[in-house]
Tab-separated table of C-alpha atoms in Angstrom:
chain	number	residue	atom	x	y	z
A	1045	ASP	CA	3.620	10.651	-25.657
A	1046	TYR	CA	1.804	7.886	-22.844
A	1047	ALA	CA	-1.399	8.917	-24.675
A	1048	ALA	CA	0.252	8.174	-28.523
A	1049	ALA	CA	1.876	5.097	-26.871
A	1050	LEU	CA	-1.094	3.267	-25.939
A	1051	GLY	CA	-3.349	4.265	-29.135
A	1052	ARG	CA	-0.575	2.834	-30.891
A	1053	PHE	CA	-0.584	-0.631	-28.831
A	1054	ALA	CA	-4.745	0.043	-29.290
A	1055	ALA	CA	-4.378	-0.471	-32.710
A	1056	GLY	CA	-2.288	-2.653	-33.622
A	1057	GLU	CA	1.124	-0.741	-34.678
A	1058	VAL	CA	2.535	-1.428	-31.437
A	1059	ARG	CA	2.577	-5.476	-30.887
A	1060	VAL	CA	4.860	-5.460	-27.011
A	1061	LEU	CA	3.866	-3.157	-24.783
A	1062	ILE	CA	6.503	-2.484	-21.821
A	1063	GLY	CA	5.467	-0.229	-18.495
A	1064	THR	CA	4.993	0.276	-14.507
A	1065	GLN	CA	2.177	-0.275	-12.427
A	1066	MET	CA	-0.449	2.439	-13.960
A	1067	ILE	CA	-0.145	0.100	-17.406
A	1068	ALA	CA	-2.063	-2.056	-14.786
A	1069	LYS	CA	-4.941	-0.639	-14.632
A	1070	GLY	CA	-8.445	0.306	-16.533
A	1071	LEU	CA	-6.820	-0.842	-19.777
A	1072	ASP	CA	-9.046	-3.183	-21.610
A	1073	PHE	CA	-7.093	-3.837	-25.309
A	1074	PRO	CA	-8.521	-7.558	-26.367
A	1075	GLY	CA	-5.794	-8.605	-28.569
A	1076	VAL	CA	-3.835	-9.226	-25.227
A	1077	THR	CA	-2.789	-12.684	-25.228
A	1078	LEU	CA	0.319	-12.669	-23.049
A	1079	VAL	CA	1.146	-10.534	-19.412
A	1080	GLY	CA	4.829	-10.550	-17.675
A	1081	VAL	CA	4.770	-9.883	-14.234
A	1082	LEU	CA	8.501	-8.547	-13.352
A	1083	ASP	CA	9.452	-8.677	-9.407
A	1084	ALA	CA	6.018	-8.991	-8.457
A	1085	ASP	CA	6.608	-8.577	-4.652
A	1086	THR	CA	8.428	-5.542	-4.637
A	1087	ALA	CA	5.824	-4.058	-2.863
A	1088	LEU	CA	6.202	-6.640	0.428
A	1089	SER	CA	9.388	-5.853	1.522
A	1090	GLN	CA	7.653	-2.519	2.163
A	1091	ALA	CA	7.074	-2.151	6.021
A	1092	ASP	CA	2.798	-1.699	5.657
A	1093	PHE	CA	0.573	-4.135	6.837
A	1094	ARG	CA	-1.299	-2.913	3.720
A	1095	SER	CA	1.776	-4.712	1.290
A	1096	ALA	CA	0.195	-8.367	0.678
A	1097	GLU	CA	-3.179	-6.479	-0.307
A	1098	ARG	CA	-1.069	-4.084	-2.764
A	1099	THR	CA	0.683	-7.171	-3.455
A	1100	PHE	CA	-2.350	-8.756	-4.371
A	1101	GLN	CA	-4.397	-5.952	-5.907
A	1102	LEU	CA	-1.374	-5.765	-8.928
A	1103	VAL	CA	-0.722	-8.784	-10.166
A	1104	SER	CA	-5.004	-9.636	-10.255
A	1105	GLN	CA	-4.928	-6.084	-12.290
A	1106	VAL	CA	-2.414	-6.634	-14.620
A	1107	ALA	CA	-3.191	-10.862	-15.005
A	1108	GLY	CA	-7.033	-9.928	-15.932
A	1109	ARG	CA	-5.339	-8.111	-18.970
A	1110	ALA	CA	-4.413	-10.655	-20.609
A	1111	GLY	CA	-7.131	-13.180	-22.621
A	1112	ARG	CA	-10.170	-10.679	-22.523
A	1113	GLY	CA	-10.460	-10.770	-26.555
A	1114	THR	CA	-11.461	-14.060	-28.262
A	1115	ALA	CA	-8.153	-15.720	-27.756
A	1116	LEU	CA	-7.299	-17.033	-23.929
A	1117	GLY	CA	-5.011	-14.882	-22.846
A	1118	ARG	CA	-1.295	-16.570	-20.246
A	1119	VAL	CA	0.397	-14.720	-17.669
A	1120	ILE	CA	4.104	-14.840	-15.949
A	1121	ILE	CA	5.100	-14.142	-12.900
A	1122	GLN	CA	8.160	-13.453	-12.022
A	1123	THR	CA	8.957	-13.566	-7.697
A	1124	ALA	CA	11.410	-14.284	-5.418
A	1125	SER	CA	8.396	-15.136	-3.764
A	1126	PRO	CA	6.579	-17.820	-5.530
A	1127	GLY	CA	5.159	-19.216	-1.790
A	1128	GLU	CA	3.633	-16.300	-0.545
A	1129	PRO	CA	-0.350	-16.307	-0.298
A	1130	ALA	CA	-0.485	-12.666	-1.815
A	1131	ILE	CA	1.043	-14.233	-5.315
A	1132	GLN	CA	-0.548	-17.278	-5.413
A	1133	LEU	CA	-4.185	-15.975	-4.402
A	1134	ALA	CA	-3.367	-13.593	-6.754
A	1135	ALA	CA	-2.043	-15.952	-9.806
A	1136	ALA	CA	-5.146	-17.633	-9.388
A	1137	HIS	CA	-7.909	-14.881	-8.977
A	1138	ASP	CA	-8.368	-16.023	-5.576
A	1139	TYR	CA	-10.324	-12.742	-4.333
A	1140	GLU	CA	-12.464	-14.717	-1.274
A	1141	THR	CA	-9.322	-16.533	0.039
A	1142	PHE	CA	-7.452	-14.337	0.076
A	1143	ALA	CA	-9.956	-11.175	1.593
A	1144	GLU	CA	-10.820	-14.205	4.259
A	1145	ARG	CA	-6.311	-15.102	5.658
A	1146	GLU	CA	-5.906	-11.056	5.129
A	1147	LEU	CA	-8.756	-9.671	7.369
A	1148	ALA	CA	-8.518	-12.630	9.811
A	1149	GLU	CA	-4.234	-11.736	9.562
A	1150	ARG	CA	-5.174	-8.230	10.665
A	1151	THR	CA	-8.466	-9.134	13.723
A	1152	ARG	CA	-4.865	-11.456	14.845
A	1153	TYR	CA	-2.646	-7.982	15.071
A	1154	GLY	CA	-5.423	-5.480	15.793
A	1155	LEU	CA	-4.949	-3.102	12.658
A	1156	PRO	CA	-8.012	-2.137	10.504
A	1157	PRO	CA	-10.028	-2.588	9.996
A	1158	SER	CA	-10.498	-4.650	12.741
A	1159	VAL	CA	-9.432	-1.410	14.511
A	1160	ARG	CA	-9.410	2.256	13.375
A	1161	MET	CA	-5.703	4.184	12.138
A	1162	ALA	CA	-3.953	7.590	11.740
A	1163	ARG	CA	-0.690	8.134	10.758
A	1164	VAL	CA	0.335	11.267	11.939
A	1165	ILE	CA	3.967	12.173	9.311
A	1166	CYS	CA	6.375	14.283	11.291
A	1167	ARG	CA	8.391	16.670	8.676
A	1168	ASP	CA	11.746	18.189	8.675
A	1169	GLU	CA	15.238	18.856	7.060
A	1170	ASP	CA	16.875	18.039	9.619
A	1171	ALA	CA	16.051	14.758	10.503
A	1172	SER	CA	17.219	14.586	14.548
A	1173	LYS	CA	14.223	17.644	14.050
A	1174	ALA	CA	11.637	15.448	13.112
A	1175	ARG	CA	12.169	12.156	14.827
A	1176	THR	CA	12.861	14.009	18.273
A	1177	ARG	CA	8.644	15.519	17.500
A	1178	ALA	CA	7.738	12.257	16.675
A	1179	LEU	CA	8.733	11.104	20.208
A	1180	GLY	CA	7.332	13.266	21.311
A	1181	LEU	CA	4.026	12.932	20.030
A	1182	ALA	CA	3.884	9.427	20.316
A	1183	GLU	CA	4.525	9.752	24.455
A	1184	ARG	CA	2.033	12.293	24.870
A	1185	LEU	CA	-0.511	9.444	22.523
A	1186	LYS	CA	0.829	7.215	24.815
A	1187	SER	CA	-1.757	8.576	27.955
A	1188	SER	CA	-4.565	9.228	25.731
A	1189	ASP	CA	-6.860	5.423	24.960
A	1190	VAL	CA	-5.011	4.449	21.679
A	1191	ARG	CA	-2.218	2.017	20.610
A	1192	VAL	CA	0.692	3.847	19.035
A	1193	HIS	CA	3.195	1.529	16.744
A	1194	GLY	CA	6.382	4.133	16.346
A	1195	PRO	CA	7.995	6.753	15.683
A	1196	ALA	CA	9.099	5.061	12.336
A	1197	PRO	CA	11.016	6.305	9.305
A	1198	CYS	CA	8.010	6.459	6.726
A	1199	GLY	CA	7.945	3.729	3.881
A	1200	VAL	CA	9.522	7.204	1.327
A	1201	ALA	CA	11.999	8.448	4.184
A	1202	ARG	CA	12.577	11.809	1.538
A	1203	ILE	CA	10.373	13.917	0.215
A	1204	ALA	CA	11.369	17.362	-1.391
A	1205	GLY	CA	14.732	17.613	1.733
A	1206	GLN	CA	12.099	17.132	4.319
A	1207	HIS	CA	12.633	13.790	6.159
A	1208	ARG	CA	9.506	11.581	6.960
A	1209	ILE	CA	9.251	9.946	10.257
A	1210	ALA	CA	5.687	8.566	11.096
A	1211	VAL	CA	3.633	7.803	14.395
A	1212	ASP	CA	0.358	5.090	13.719
A	1213	VAL	CA	-2.534	5.757	16.005
A	1214	LEU	CA	-4.405	3.012	16.328
A	1215	GLY	CA	-8.011	2.900	18.676
A	1216	SER	CA	-10.761	0.923	18.775
A	1217	SER	CA	-13.523	3.200	17.309
A	1218	ALA	CA	-12.748	6.386	15.232
A	1219	ALA	CA	-13.719	8.491	17.868
A	1220	VAL	CA	-11.114	7.260	19.953
A	1221	VAL	CA	-8.872	8.385	17.485
A	1222	GLN	CA	-10.153	11.288	16.765
A	1223	ALA	CA	-10.505	12.460	20.428
A	1224	ALA	CA	-6.489	11.596	20.702
A	1225	LEU	CA	-5.571	13.758	17.748
A	1226	LEU	CA	-7.977	16.484	18.825
A	1227	GLU	CA	-6.013	16.611	22.396
A	1228	LEU	CA	-2.594	16.680	20.543
A	1229	ARG	CA	-4.364	19.568	18.422
A	1230	ARG	CA	-4.775	22.121	21.304
A	1231	ASN	CA	-2.315	20.988	22.392
A	1232	GLY	CA	-0.701	22.658	19.190
A	1233	LEU	CA	1.445	19.486	18.500
A	1234	ILE	CA	-0.174	19.266	14.873
A	1235	THR	CA	-1.919	20.932	13.133
């Protein structure tokens, strides 16, 4: 159905296409002159240091679908956070300013790419067992040369009946993070 709908849109049989994020990537229809982005700031509410980057990327990609032919394009962005730099800079197609700001923030707070990071996810049908295992891992990691964030529920806290609790491991280099994870493996705490 997806391919058929895109084919009809490309042929001009259909004049309006409504879809999810997946239509933002890789589509090139020269006749598109109007693109709307609804709830553009949804990703910003996720507890993930990459949320601004994802928001910028999605808005930029969707906005880039309009005006690819001879006619100019118009993009309308609906957001509850119009002053959010990720939204403002994406609307202005200002990647350089966004990247400079984002890299400065990540360096300031010791987040990738200024450090290396791994995420260990503990899963179990019983939420308390997953949390107990994650707490044990976090406690064990505190004696190594890494910083530990968490445990905390994953953004998608449950998949296929499994509760998911994350422990983030941050270190000054990949070798430091790998050494901490290797120690956990040697002790049978992760696979």
